[in-house]
Each structure stands twice: as structure tokens, then as C-alpha cells.
Amino acid sequence: MSEKPTVPMTNGFESKTPFLIGVAGGTASGKSTVCQRIMEKLGQQHKEQTERRVVCISQDSFYRTLTTSERLRAERGQFNFDHPDAFDDKKLLAVLKDILDGKKVEVPEYDYITNSISNRSHTIYPADVVLIEGILVFYFKEVRELFHMKLFVDTDSDTRLARRVPRDIMERGRDLEQVLNQYMNFVKPAFEEFCLPTKKFADVIIPRGADNLVAIDLIVHHIWDIMYKKRPAKISNGCNGHIEEEG
Ligand code: ADP
Ligand code: C5P
Ligand code: MG
């Protein structure tokens, strides 16, 4: 057994060791939205990066650099971005280990239009809770074993496709034909082969994603307990002892 966290899940955690939460699920299941809701409810969304006690990182920042021929295929929607080989899992592992060591790390922004990491990056400062979201965050064993808590966002495939199409057209510079072809050729088969089988590793499955306010509240309260029970002194200048209410 390698890299098992030394940190017990419910008894607080060692000084400077962040509580690492993996958030997996199919494309457009609502992983990013669920993470945003968690951040909002913990009052973290509008804080400066340096002030944040809860931070979120996307696995997409760890897509590997494509070769010239792969880049040309990607431009035609013929590259499989849903296969584990598309990721630089060694880099993801190294960054997560640095985070667990309490180090500050740089995480690049991913650009879905150029299919490459952009020249912008985010500095992730040591935080109490770090969320890592992505389709295959539970696929790589060594990465999976670093998480103290694993969430799987479980949304019906038809809902996911219905959300992915407008998102990719409006936000990721794609056209309808390309989105549908990519979905049929790569996204759907890879989801079934690589992503769905990782659901069994989850500690908590969130049906319906961000619509599931009860599940999100339970998770937020659990995170809140971890932050509050271990570090009450920091609460007054952290989350202000306040979990935001609905509405
Ligand atoms: P993922 O990160 O899993 O790919 P996103 O959170 O980006 O999923 O959600 C995919 C798309 O669906 C986005 O455009 C998002 O705004 C939308 N979306 C997510 N959750 C909901 C929801 N509960 N109701 C309506 N739209 C949603
Ligand atoms: O946010 P979401 O989980 O949907 O992001 C992962 C998806 O992004 C994958 O299903 C992959 O097909 C897609 N992707 C893409 N083009 C890229 C990188 C990822 O369409 N350049
Ligand atoms: Mg996302």
C-alpha cells in the first residue's frame, strides 16, 4: 500500500496537511458546479487566493502536451481526451504530494480552444481543504490513494449530454457536429470503460449533482467540522463561523 494518507478522516488532521477531496464523475455531471457550491457555502468563492482555506483544482490542468500530429487530430475532434493516456498523471501526483506537504504550487489554466495549457496559471497557497475534480481522478491508483474523501457526481447520461452540448458550443469553441462526433467516438465509450468503474471507490455518491442540495449540505457540514474542530482559532478570520444558507 503506497501513499496512504496518514491523516484520519474524521479526527481532524495534522498541522498544515490539507484535507484532500477527490470529485469524480462523467463529463458535464456537475463536478465543477458542485465544487463551486461547496466553496460558496463555505464563504470562500470571493476570497483572495492567499486568504482561501478551501481551494479547488481541475484535473484538466494536467492534460499532457500533445505532439504535433495529436494536436492536428484534436483540432478535428479526433483525439481521445477521455482516455487516461491523455493526462500527465505523474505531474498530477507530484503536485498533490506537494500540496499535502503544505507547499505552495502553481497550477496552469487549461484552454479548451487550443487544446493545451495556457500561459496563465493559478498559485495554490496552503489551504485547509483542497478539492480536485475531474473525470478520471480516481482512475490512477497512486492519486486515488492520496484522497481523504472521495465524491462521485452521478448524473444521468442523457442529462450530461444535454448539458455538454451547449457548454462546449458556448464555452469551449466547438460546433454541434464536432461535439456529437467526439461524444459518440470517444467520450461515451471512455466513460464506460474508465470513469464509471471508478464509482466503486467513492465514499459518497451524489445523485443529480448540484441539484442535490441535501448531499451538498451534508458534505459542507463535514468539511466545516474538519475546519472548525481542528482550527477554531482561525475561524474568525476564515469562514466567519458561518455556512451560507440556501436562497
Ligand atoms: P462537469 O464539471 O462535471 O463537466 P459542469 O459543472 O461544468 O460539469 O456542468 C456542465 C454544464 O451543466 C455547465 O454548463 C453547468 O453550468 C451546467 N449545470 C451543471 N449542473 C447543473 C444543474 N444542476 N442544473 C442545470 N445546469 C447545470
Ligand atoms: O468538465 P469536464 O469534466 O466535462 O471536462 C472533461 C471533458 O473535457 C472530457 O470529457 C473531454 O472530452 C473534454 N475535453 C475536450 N477538449 C480538450 C480537453 C478535454 O473536449 N482539449
Ligand atoms: Mg468541469
CSV table of C-alpha atoms in Angstrom, one decimal, residues 72-212:
chain,number,residue,atom,x,y,z
A,72,LEU,CA,-3.9,18.3,-35.6
A,73,ARG,CA,-6.2,15.4,-34.7
A,74,ALA,CA,-7.5,17.3,-31.7
A,75,GLU,CA,-8.4,20.2,-33.9
A,76,ARG,CA,-10.6,17.9,-36.0
A,77,GLY,CA,-12.2,16.4,-32.8
A,78,GLN,CA,-10.3,13.1,-33.4
A,79,PHE,CA,-8.2,13.0,-30.3
A,80,ASN,CA,-9.4,11.0,-27.3
A,81,PHE,CA,-9.3,13.4,-24.3
A,82,ASP,CA,-11.3,10.9,-22.2
A,83,HIS,CA,-8.6,8.2,-22.2
A,84,PRO,CA,-6.2,8.0,-19.2
A,85,ASP,CA,-3.2,8.4,-21.5
A,86,ALA,CA,-4.3,12.0,-22.3
A,87,PHE,CA,-3.3,13.0,-18.8
A,88,ASP,CA,0.1,13.6,-17.2
A,89,ASP,CA,-0.8,11.6,-14.1
A,90,LYS,CA,2.8,11.8,-12.8
A,91,LYS,CA,2.6,15.5,-12.7
A,92,LEU,CA,-0.8,15.4,-11.0
A,93,LEU,CA,0.6,13.1,-8.4
A,94,ALA,CA,3.7,15.2,-7.8
A,95,VAL,CA,1.6,18.4,-7.4
A,96,LEU,CA,-0.8,16.7,-5.0
A,97,LYS,CA,2.1,15.4,-2.9
A,98,ASP,CA,3.5,18.9,-2.8
A,99,ILE,CA,0.1,20.2,-1.6
A,100,LEU,CA,0.0,17.5,1.1
A,101,ASP,CA,3.4,18.6,2.2
A,102,GLY,CA,2.0,22.1,2.7
A,103,LYS,CA,3.8,23.6,-0.2
A,104,LYS,CA,2.6,26.4,-2.5
A,105,VAL,CA,2.1,25.1,-6.1
A,106,GLU,CA,1.5,26.6,-9.5
A,107,VAL,CA,-1.4,25.1,-11.5
A,108,PRO,CA,-1.8,26.0,-15.1
A,109,GLU,CA,-5.2,27.0,-16.6
A,110,TYR,CA,-6.3,24.7,-19.4
A,111,ASP,CA,-7.5,26.2,-22.7
A,112,TYR,CA,-10.1,24.0,-24.4
A,113,ILE,CA,-10.0,26.1,-27.5
A,114,THR,CA,-6.3,25.5,-28.2
A,115,ASN,CA,-6.4,22.0,-26.5
A,116,SER,CA,-3.4,23.0,-24.4
A,117,ILE,CA,-2.5,24.6,-21.1
A,118,SER,CA,-2.5,28.3,-21.4
A,119,ASN,CA,0.3,30.6,-20.2
A,120,ARG,CA,-1.8,31.7,-17.3
A,121,SER,CA,-1.6,29.8,-14.0
A,122,HIS,CA,-3.0,29.9,-10.5
A,123,THR,CA,-0.9,29.9,-7.4
A,124,ILE,CA,-2.5,27.5,-4.9
A,125,TYR,CA,-1.5,28.5,-1.4
A,126,PRO,CA,-1.5,26.1,1.5
A,127,ALA,CA,-5.2,25.6,2.5
A,128,ASP,CA,-7.2,23.5,4.9
A,129,VAL,CA,-9.2,21.7,2.3
A,130,VAL,CA,-8.3,21.1,-1.4
A,131,LEU,CA,-10.9,19.8,-3.9
A,132,ILE,CA,-9.5,18.0,-7.0
A,133,GLU,CA,-12.2,17.5,-9.7
A,134,GLY,CA,-12.0,15.6,-12.9
A,135,ILE,CA,-13.4,12.6,-14.9
A,136,LEU,CA,-10.5,10.3,-14.0
A,137,VAL,CA,-9.3,11.5,-10.6
A,138,PHE,CA,-10.0,8.0,-9.2
A,139,TYR,CA,-8.5,6.1,-12.1
A,140,PHE,CA,-4.8,6.4,-11.2
A,141,LYS,CA,-4.2,4.3,-8.1
A,142,GLU,CA,-1.5,6.4,-6.5
A,143,VAL,CA,-3.5,9.6,-7.0
A,144,ARG,CA,-6.7,7.9,-5.7
A,145,GLU,CA,-4.9,6.8,-2.5
A,146,LEU,CA,-4.0,10.3,-1.6
A,147,PHE,CA,-7.6,11.4,-1.1
A,148,HIS,CA,-9.0,11.6,2.4
A,149,MET,CA,-12.6,11.7,0.9
A,150,LYS,CA,-13.9,10.7,-2.5
A,151,LEU,CA,-17.1,12.0,-4.0
A,152,PHE,CA,-18.6,10.8,-7.3
A,153,VAL,CA,-21.1,13.0,-9.0
A,154,ASP,CA,-23.7,10.7,-10.6
A,155,THR,CA,-25.9,12.3,-13.2
A,156,ASP,CA,-27.8,10.5,-16.0
A,157,SER,CA,-26.0,10.2,-19.3
A,158,ASP,CA,-28.8,12.0,-21.3
A,159,THR,CA,-28.7,14.9,-18.9
A,160,ARG,CA,-25.0,15.1,-19.2
A,161,LEU,CA,-25.1,15.1,-23.0
A,162,ALA,CA,-27.8,17.7,-22.9
A,163,ARG,CA,-25.6,19.9,-20.8
A,164,ARG,CA,-22.3,19.2,-22.5
A,165,VAL,CA,-23.6,20.2,-26.0
A,166,PRO,CA,-24.5,23.8,-25.2
A,167,ARG,CA,-21.5,24.2,-22.8
A,168,ASP,CA,-19.0,23.0,-25.4
A,169,ILE,CA,-20.5,25.2,-28.1
A,170,MET,CA,-20.8,28.3,-25.9
A,171,GLU,CA,-17.7,28.0,-23.7
A,172,ARG,CA,-15.3,25.7,-25.5
A,173,GLY,CA,-15.4,26.9,-29.1
A,174,ARG,CA,-16.9,23.7,-30.6
A,175,ASP,CA,-19.7,23.2,-33.2
A,176,LEU,CA,-22.6,20.8,-32.8
A,177,GLU,CA,-21.3,18.1,-35.2
A,178,GLN,CA,-17.9,18.0,-33.6
A,179,VAL,CA,-19.4,17.8,-30.1
A,180,LEU,CA,-21.7,14.9,-31.0
A,181,ASN,CA,-19.0,13.0,-33.0
A,182,GLN,CA,-16.5,13.4,-30.2
A,183,TYR,CA,-19.1,12.2,-27.7
A,184,MET,CA,-20.1,9.1,-29.7
A,185,ASN,CA,-16.5,8.2,-30.7
A,186,PHE,CA,-14.6,8.9,-27.5
A,187,VAL,CA,-16.5,10.4,-24.6
A,188,LYS,CA,-19.2,7.8,-24.1
A,189,PRO,CA,-17.0,4.7,-24.6
A,190,ALA,CA,-14.3,6.0,-22.4
A,191,PHE,CA,-16.8,7.0,-19.7
A,192,GLU,CA,-18.0,3.4,-19.7
A,193,GLU,CA,-14.5,1.9,-19.8
A,194,PHE,CA,-12.5,4.2,-17.5
A,195,CYS,CA,-14.7,6.6,-15.5
A,196,LEU,CA,-17.8,4.6,-14.4
A,197,PRO,CA,-15.8,1.7,-12.9
A,198,THR,CA,-14.2,4.2,-10.5
A,199,LYS,CA,-17.6,4.9,-8.9
A,200,LYS,CA,-16.9,2.0,-6.6
A,201,PHE,CA,-14.1,3.9,-5.0
A,202,ALA,CA,-16.3,6.7,-3.9
A,203,ASP,CA,-17.1,7.3,-0.2
A,204,VAL,CA,-20.2,9.4,-1.2
A,205,ILE,CA,-22.1,9.3,-4.4
A,206,ILE,CA,-24.0,12.5,-5.3
A,207,PRO,CA,-27.0,11.7,-7.5
A,208,ARG,CA,-28.2,14.6,-9.6
A,209,GLY,CA,-25.1,16.7,-9.0
A,210,ALA,CA,-25.6,20.3,-7.9
A,211,ASP,CA,-29.4,19.8,-7.7
A,212,ASN,CA,-28.8,17.6,-4.7
